[in-house]
Amino acid sequence: MNLKDIATPNRTKEILQKYGFSVKKSLGQNFIIDTNILKKIVEAGEITKRTTVIEVGPGIGALTEQLARQAGKVIAVEIDKRLLRVLADTLSPYPNIEIIHADILDVDLSDFYASHLADAEEIVVVANLPYYITTPIILRFLESRLPIDRMVLMMQKEVASRLSAHPSTKAYGSLSIAVQYYMDAEVAFTVPKTVFMPQPNVDSAIIKLSKKENGIIAVEDEQLFFTLTRSAFVQRRKTLWNNLQVAFGKDKEVKEQMAEALETAQIDPGRRGETLSIEEFAKLSNAFSGFDLTKSEN
Ligand code: SAM
């Protein structure tokens, strides 16, 4: 079967015209009109017939169809009701696609897993994400602890560099840690804004998140770990010691406990938070966890 790709400028225009569809900026609707980019995304996802793909925001189906050609199954979640009849038409040649009409942020992911993914051999999340909720979507998937094998996600280039940043770089911060705590992150490739209709204001990049080789780092109290990492970056130019005092208080007893924890973790209080690796934050958080410092958090 020789099927015409959706992701060309002419076919996309034709589909939008046929349905009188006007894009909603508020839903981050920028459709891809370049098949080569989509093929590279599918390739980065290492999609095979064993794979069940979860796609967020299929739009008019440009990426969905490329995924369906390689995957065992594609389950795509779209918020915009107007797109349902468009998708029913454009994706009609592919029996292995299921479209779910929902806001991805309202979907209970454990129920979703039980009803759609329990038999999946391999789960890969692939999406050209709506830019206004990139981070909440990623964190929801990560925090859900679903057995996701990989995630290949398009987002604004600047966000991609923050999510994949390493210590002692400008882009490294609590968001890099919030993501890399769960999965390894790398920028797979960048994407010029010219491959979208309508064109966004900035270029994009594809991030690939993979399972951590040595498993998730052992952190005794995750809430404390994330509180700690966020506090360490509140004032980037200040030392870890200064930021921790702002977060946990200047009380003498608290200060003594903090000093002891830093010593146990073998971390110099004069360092800046941005120089600490995730493993070091984990060590520090574990050294703190006996102290119940969260009580004194401002
Ligand atoms: N996948 C298509 C493509 O690459 O051409 C469209 C990508 S477009 C950047 C983002 C898509 O996400 C749109 O179809 C939009 O309607 C959908 N979307 C926006 N917010 C959503 C949400 N909260 N839940 C599910 N889909 C959403």
Short mmCIF file of C-alpha atoms and ligand atoms in Angstrom, two decimals:
data_model
loop_
_atom_site.label_atom_id
_atom_site.label_comp_id
_atom_site.label_asym_id
_atom_site.label_seq_id
_atom_site.Cartn_x
_atom_site.Cartn_y
_atom_site.Cartn_z
CA MET A 1 0.00 0.00 0.00
CA ASN A 2 1.50 3.35 -0.99
CA LEU A 3 -0.04 5.86 1.37
CA LYS A 4 0.37 9.62 1.00
CA ASP A 5 2.14 11.17 4.00
CA ILE A 6 0.14 13.66 6.08
CA ALA A 7 3.25 15.69 6.93
CA THR A 8 3.71 17.71 3.75
CA PRO A 9 2.78 21.39 3.43
CA ASN A 10 0.21 20.67 0.71
CA ARG A 11 -1.49 17.71 2.36
CA THR A 12 -1.62 19.54 5.73
CA LYS A 13 -3.20 22.62 4.11
CA GLU A 14 -5.63 20.38 2.26
CA ILE A 15 -6.71 18.61 5.48
CA LEU A 16 -7.08 21.88 7.43
CA GLN A 17 -9.15 23.37 4.60
CA LYS A 18 -11.32 20.29 4.16
CA TYR A 19 -12.39 20.49 7.81
CA GLY A 20 -12.34 24.29 8.09
CA PHE A 21 -9.93 23.78 10.98
CA SER A 22 -8.31 26.82 12.55
CA VAL A 23 -5.40 26.08 14.86
CA LYS A 24 -5.66 27.04 18.52
CA LYS A 25 -2.50 28.69 19.77
CA SER A 26 -3.69 28.17 23.33
CA LEU A 27 -3.39 24.39 22.79
CA GLY A 28 0.11 24.65 21.36
CA GLN A 29 -1.05 23.48 17.94
CA ASN A 30 1.98 23.61 15.66
CA PHE A 31 1.76 20.75 13.18
CA ILE A 32 4.83 19.15 11.62
CA ILE A 33 5.02 19.35 7.84
CA ASP A 34 8.28 17.49 7.24
CA THR A 35 8.28 13.72 6.92
CA ASN A 36 12.05 13.42 7.34
CA ILE A 37 11.91 14.92 10.83
CA LEU A 38 9.14 12.52 11.78
CA LYS A 39 11.12 9.55 10.51
CA LYS A 40 14.07 10.67 12.62
CA ILE A 41 11.81 10.87 15.69
CA VAL A 42 10.51 7.34 15.07
CA GLU A 43 14.08 6.13 14.57
CA ALA A 44 15.19 7.74 17.85
CA GLY A 45 12.34 5.88 19.58
CA GLU A 46 13.68 2.54 18.28
CA ILE A 47 10.11 1.59 17.55
CA THR A 48 9.40 -2.01 16.48
CA LYS A 49 6.35 -4.26 16.27
CA ARG A 50 7.00 -5.13 19.93
CA THR A 51 6.44 -1.50 20.91
CA THR A 52 3.28 0.07 22.24
CA VAL A 53 3.56 3.82 21.75
CA ILE A 54 1.77 6.42 23.84
CA GLU A 55 1.49 9.64 21.87
CA VAL A 56 0.38 12.91 23.44
CA GLY A 57 -1.43 15.30 21.09
CA PRO A 58 -1.69 13.60 17.68
CA GLY A 59 -2.98 16.81 16.04
CA ILE A 60 -4.01 15.82 12.50
CA GLY A 61 -2.05 12.57 12.74
CA ALA A 62 1.27 13.42 11.04
CA LEU A 63 3.51 11.72 13.63
CA THR A 64 0.88 9.13 14.58
CA GLU A 65 0.85 7.59 11.11
CA GLN A 66 4.65 7.32 10.98
CA LEU A 67 4.59 5.64 14.38
CA ALA A 68 1.79 3.27 13.37
CA ARG A 69 3.82 2.06 10.38
CA GLN A 70 6.58 0.79 12.70
CA ALA A 71 4.86 0.04 16.02
CA GLY A 72 2.68 -2.80 17.22
CA LYS A 73 0.19 -0.32 18.59
CA VAL A 74 -0.20 3.44 19.05
CA ILE A 75 -2.46 4.97 21.69
CA ALA A 76 -2.82 8.70 21.14
CA VAL A 77 -4.39 11.13 23.62
CA GLU A 78 -5.82 14.33 22.13
CA ILE A 79 -7.60 17.11 24.03
CA ASP A 80 -9.18 18.95 21.09
CA LYS A 81 -12.57 17.43 20.24
CA ARG A 82 -12.54 19.08 16.79
CA LEU A 83 -9.62 16.87 15.78
CA LEU A 84 -11.42 13.58 16.42
CA ARG A 85 -13.24 13.45 13.08
CA VAL A 86 -10.12 14.68 11.28
CA LEU A 87 -8.09 11.86 12.83
CA ALA A 88 -10.81 9.29 12.09
CA ASP A 89 -10.34 10.23 8.45
CA THR A 90 -6.57 10.75 8.14
CA LEU A 91 -5.66 7.67 10.20
CA SER A 92 -8.34 5.34 8.79
CA PRO A 93 -5.76 3.17 6.97
CA TYR A 94 -4.12 2.17 10.28
CA PRO A 95 -5.99 -0.40 12.39
CA ASN A 96 -3.33 -0.33 15.13
CA ILE A 97 -4.12 3.20 16.34
CA GLU A 98 -6.45 4.06 19.20
CA ILE A 99 -7.39 7.68 19.78
CA ILE A 100 -8.45 8.74 23.26
CA HIS A 101 -10.18 12.07 23.76
CA ALA A 102 -8.77 13.48 27.01
CA ASP A 103 -6.58 16.08 28.63
CA ILE A 104 -3.38 14.13 29.31
CA LEU A 105 -3.01 15.95 32.63
CA ASP A 106 -6.39 14.55 33.76
CA VAL A 107 -5.65 10.97 32.80
CA ASP A 108 -5.07 8.67 35.75
CA LEU A 109 -1.96 6.94 34.47
CA SER A 110 -2.25 3.83 36.65
CA ASP A 111 -5.80 3.21 35.40
CA PHE A 112 -4.57 3.95 31.90
CA TYR A 113 -1.82 1.38 32.33
CA ALA A 114 -4.22 -1.26 33.66
CA SER A 115 -6.71 -0.78 30.85
CA HIS A 116 -4.39 -0.22 27.89
CA LEU A 117 -0.84 -1.26 28.62
CA ALA A 118 -0.78 -4.23 30.95
CA ASP A 119 0.08 -6.63 28.07
CA ALA A 120 2.55 -4.31 26.35
CA GLU A 121 6.00 -5.81 25.80
CA GLU A 122 7.65 -2.43 25.57
CA ILE A 123 6.26 1.07 26.23
CA VAL A 124 7.61 4.16 24.51
CA VAL A 125 6.18 7.67 24.88
CA VAL A 126 6.57 9.80 21.76
CA ALA A 127 5.23 13.31 21.33
CA ASN A 128 5.55 16.68 19.75
CA LEU A 129 4.50 18.27 23.02
CA PRO A 130 2.18 21.26 23.38
CA TYR A 131 4.74 23.84 24.53
CA TYR A 132 2.57 25.37 27.26
CA ILE A 133 2.60 22.18 29.38
CA THR A 134 5.84 20.45 28.38
CA THR A 135 7.24 20.06 31.90
CA PRO A 136 4.02 19.03 33.70
CA ILE A 137 3.42 16.30 31.09
CA ILE A 138 6.95 14.89 31.41
CA LEU A 139 6.92 14.98 35.20
CA ARG A 140 3.53 13.26 35.32
CA PHE A 141 4.83 10.36 33.26
CA LEU A 142 8.02 10.12 35.30
CA GLU A 143 6.34 10.40 38.69
CA SER A 144 3.71 7.82 37.69
CA ARG A 145 6.50 5.20 37.67
CA LEU A 146 4.89 3.40 34.76
CA PRO A 147 7.34 0.90 33.26
CA ILE A 148 8.23 3.21 30.37
CA ASP A 149 11.23 2.06 28.35
CA ARG A 150 11.98 5.31 26.52
CA MET A 151 10.54 8.75 25.83
CA VAL A 152 11.23 10.76 22.70
CA LEU A 153 9.84 14.25 23.03
CA MET A 154 9.88 17.41 20.97
CA MET A 155 9.92 20.68 22.88
CA GLN A 156 11.35 24.19 22.73
CA LYS A 157 15.12 24.01 22.36
CA GLU A 158 15.77 26.02 25.50
CA VAL A 159 13.63 23.67 27.63
CA ALA A 160 15.38 20.66 26.07
CA SER A 161 18.75 22.01 27.07
CA ARG A 162 17.58 22.58 30.64
CA LEU A 163 16.16 19.08 30.98
CA SER A 164 19.34 17.44 29.69
CA ALA A 165 21.88 19.78 31.32
CA HIS A 166 24.91 18.57 33.30
CA PRO A 167 26.32 20.13 36.51
CA SER A 168 28.30 23.38 36.28
CA THR A 169 26.50 24.55 33.16
CA LYS A 170 24.15 27.52 32.91
CA ALA A 171 21.18 25.34 31.98
CA TYR A 172 21.58 22.93 34.94
CA GLY A 173 18.98 23.38 37.66
CA SER A 174 16.28 21.71 39.72
CA LEU A 175 14.37 20.83 36.52
CA SER A 176 17.37 18.93 35.13
CA ILE A 177 17.48 16.99 38.39
CA ALA A 178 13.71 16.43 38.55
CA VAL A 179 13.95 14.65 35.19
CA GLN A 180 17.37 12.99 35.39
CA TYR A 181 16.57 11.53 38.79
CA TYR A 182 14.20 9.15 36.95
CA MET A 183 15.75 8.79 33.50
CA ASP A 184 18.89 9.69 31.56
CA ALA A 185 18.33 12.60 29.19
CA GLU A 186 20.07 13.66 26.00
CA VAL A 187 19.24 15.97 23.12
CA ALA A 188 18.86 13.70 20.08
CA PHE A 189 18.72 16.50 17.49
CA THR A 190 17.43 20.02 16.95
CA VAL A 191 14.58 21.02 14.70
CA PRO A 192 14.22 24.36 12.89
CA LYS A 193 10.97 26.26 13.32
CA THR A 194 10.40 26.14 9.54
CA VAL A 195 9.11 22.54 9.68
CA PHE A 196 5.93 23.55 11.51
CA MET A 197 2.61 24.94 10.39
CA PRO A 198 2.03 27.51 11.77
CA GLN A 199 5.64 28.38 12.57
CA PRO A 200 6.41 28.90 16.26
CA ASN A 201 8.71 31.72 17.39
CA VAL A 202 11.59 29.51 18.45
CA ASP A 203 13.44 26.39 17.31
CA SER A 204 12.75 23.02 18.88
CA ALA A 205 14.74 19.99 19.94
CA ILE A 206 14.10 16.32 20.46
CA ILE A 207 14.96 14.91 23.86
CA LYS A 208 15.47 11.23 24.39
CA LEU A 209 14.92 9.89 27.89
CA SER A 210 16.20 6.37 28.56
CA LYS A 211 16.15 4.05 31.55
CA LYS A 212 19.04 4.74 33.90
CA GLU A 213 21.75 2.16 33.43
CA ASN A 214 22.31 1.65 37.14
CA GLY A 215 18.69 2.13 38.15
CA ILE A 216 17.26 5.07 40.06
CA ILE A 217 19.62 6.50 42.70
CA ALA A 218 18.82 5.37 46.23
CA VAL A 219 17.14 8.30 47.97
CA GLU A 220 15.56 7.65 51.37
CA ASP A 221 13.09 10.54 51.35
CA GLU A 222 12.15 11.77 47.87
CA GLN A 223 10.21 14.76 49.11
CA LEU A 224 13.21 15.96 51.08
CA PHE A 225 15.49 15.30 48.09
CA PHE A 226 13.39 17.49 45.79
CA THR A 227 12.98 20.20 48.45
CA LEU A 228 16.73 20.21 48.88
CA THR A 229 17.52 20.42 45.17
CA ARG A 230 15.05 23.25 44.65
CA SER A 231 16.48 25.17 47.62
CA ALA A 232 20.03 24.82 46.32
CA PHE A 233 19.14 26.77 43.17
CA VAL A 234 17.00 29.55 44.65
CA GLN A 235 19.88 31.99 44.35
CA ARG A 236 22.25 30.46 41.86
CA ARG A 237 25.17 32.76 42.64
CA LYS A 238 25.07 32.04 46.37
CA THR A 239 26.77 29.11 48.05
CA LEU A 240 24.98 25.95 49.00
CA TRP A 241 25.34 26.95 52.66
CA ASN A 242 23.60 30.28 52.08
CA ASN A 243 20.75 28.75 50.13
CA LEU A 244 20.23 26.01 52.68
CA GLN A 245 20.01 28.59 55.47
CA VAL A 246 17.39 30.51 53.53
CA ALA A 247 15.41 27.29 53.02
CA PHE A 248 15.76 25.63 56.39
CA GLY A 249 16.39 28.51 58.81
CA LYS A 250 19.31 30.04 60.70
CA ASP A 251 18.52 28.50 64.03
CA LYS A 252 21.72 27.33 65.80
CA GLU A 253 20.59 23.74 66.12
CA VAL A 254 19.50 23.60 62.48
CA LYS A 255 22.81 25.05 61.36
CA GLU A 256 24.71 22.46 63.36
CA GLN A 257 22.66 19.67 61.81
CA MET A 258 23.19 21.06 58.34
CA ALA A 259 26.93 21.33 58.89
CA GLU A 260 27.03 17.75 60.11
CA ALA A 261 25.00 16.50 57.13
CA LEU A 262 27.30 18.30 54.69
CA GLU A 263 30.28 16.73 56.38
CA THR A 264 28.75 13.24 56.30
CA ALA A 265 28.04 13.68 52.58
CA GLN A 266 31.55 15.11 52.11
CA ILE A 267 30.26 18.21 50.40
CA ASP A 268 31.98 21.56 50.86
CA PRO A 269 29.31 24.09 52.02
CA GLY A 270 31.13 26.79 50.05
CA ARG A 271 30.26 25.15 46.75
CA ARG A 272 27.41 26.44 44.62
CA GLY A 273 24.38 24.17 44.19
CA GLU A 274 24.91 24.12 40.43
CA THR A 275 28.18 22.18 40.87
CA LEU A 276 26.55 19.23 42.65
CA SER A 277 25.73 16.08 40.71
CA ILE A 278 22.46 14.24 41.29
CA GLU A 279 24.39 11.57 43.19
CA GLU A 280 25.80 14.25 45.50
CA PHE A 281 22.33 15.71 46.10
CA ALA A 282 21.14 12.19 46.90
CA LYS A 283 23.99 11.70 49.39
CA LEU A 284 23.25 15.03 51.01
CA SER A 285 19.54 14.34 51.19
CA ASN A 286 20.21 10.96 52.80
CA ALA A 287 22.54 12.61 55.32
CA PHE A 288 19.77 15.13 56.09
CA SER A 289 16.97 12.63 56.38
CA GLY A 290 17.59 11.73 60.01
CA PHE A 291 17.23 15.42 60.95
CA ASP A 292 13.69 16.21 59.89
CA LEU A 293 14.71 19.61 58.57
CA THR A 294 11.53 19.99 56.54
CA LYS A 295 9.83 21.17 59.76
CA SER A 296 11.93 24.29 59.80
CA GLU A 297 11.50 24.99 56.07
CA ASN A 298 10.26 28.54 55.50
N1 SAM B 1 1.53 15.54 16.86
C1 SAM B 1 1.11 16.62 15.98
C2 SAM B 1 2.26 17.01 15.08
O1 SAM B 1 3.39 16.70 15.46
O2 SAM B 1 2.02 17.60 14.04
C3 SAM B 1 0.60 17.82 16.76
C4 SAM B 1 1.55 18.39 17.80
S1 SAM B 1 1.01 19.93 18.49
C5 SAM B 1 2.57 20.63 18.92
C6 SAM B 1 0.41 19.53 20.12
C7 SAM B 1 -0.90 18.71 20.14
O3 SAM B 1 -1.24 18.46 21.52
C8 SAM B 1 -2.12 19.39 19.54
O4 SAM B 1 -2.81 18.49 18.73
C9 SAM B 1 -2.97 19.80 20.76
O5 SAM B 1 -4.35 19.89 20.48
C10 SAM B 1 -2.64 18.68 21.72
N2 SAM B 1 -2.80 19.02 23.15
C11 SAM B 1 -2.65 20.23 23.75
N3 SAM B 1 -2.86 20.15 25.07
C12 SAM B 1 -3.16 18.84 25.33
C13 SAM B 1 -3.50 18.13 26.52
N4 SAM B 1 -3.55 18.76 27.71
N5 SAM B 1 -3.78 16.80 26.43
C14 SAM B 1 -3.73 16.16 25.22
N6 SAM B 1 -3.40 16.80 24.06
C15 SAM B 1 -3.13 18.12 24.11
#
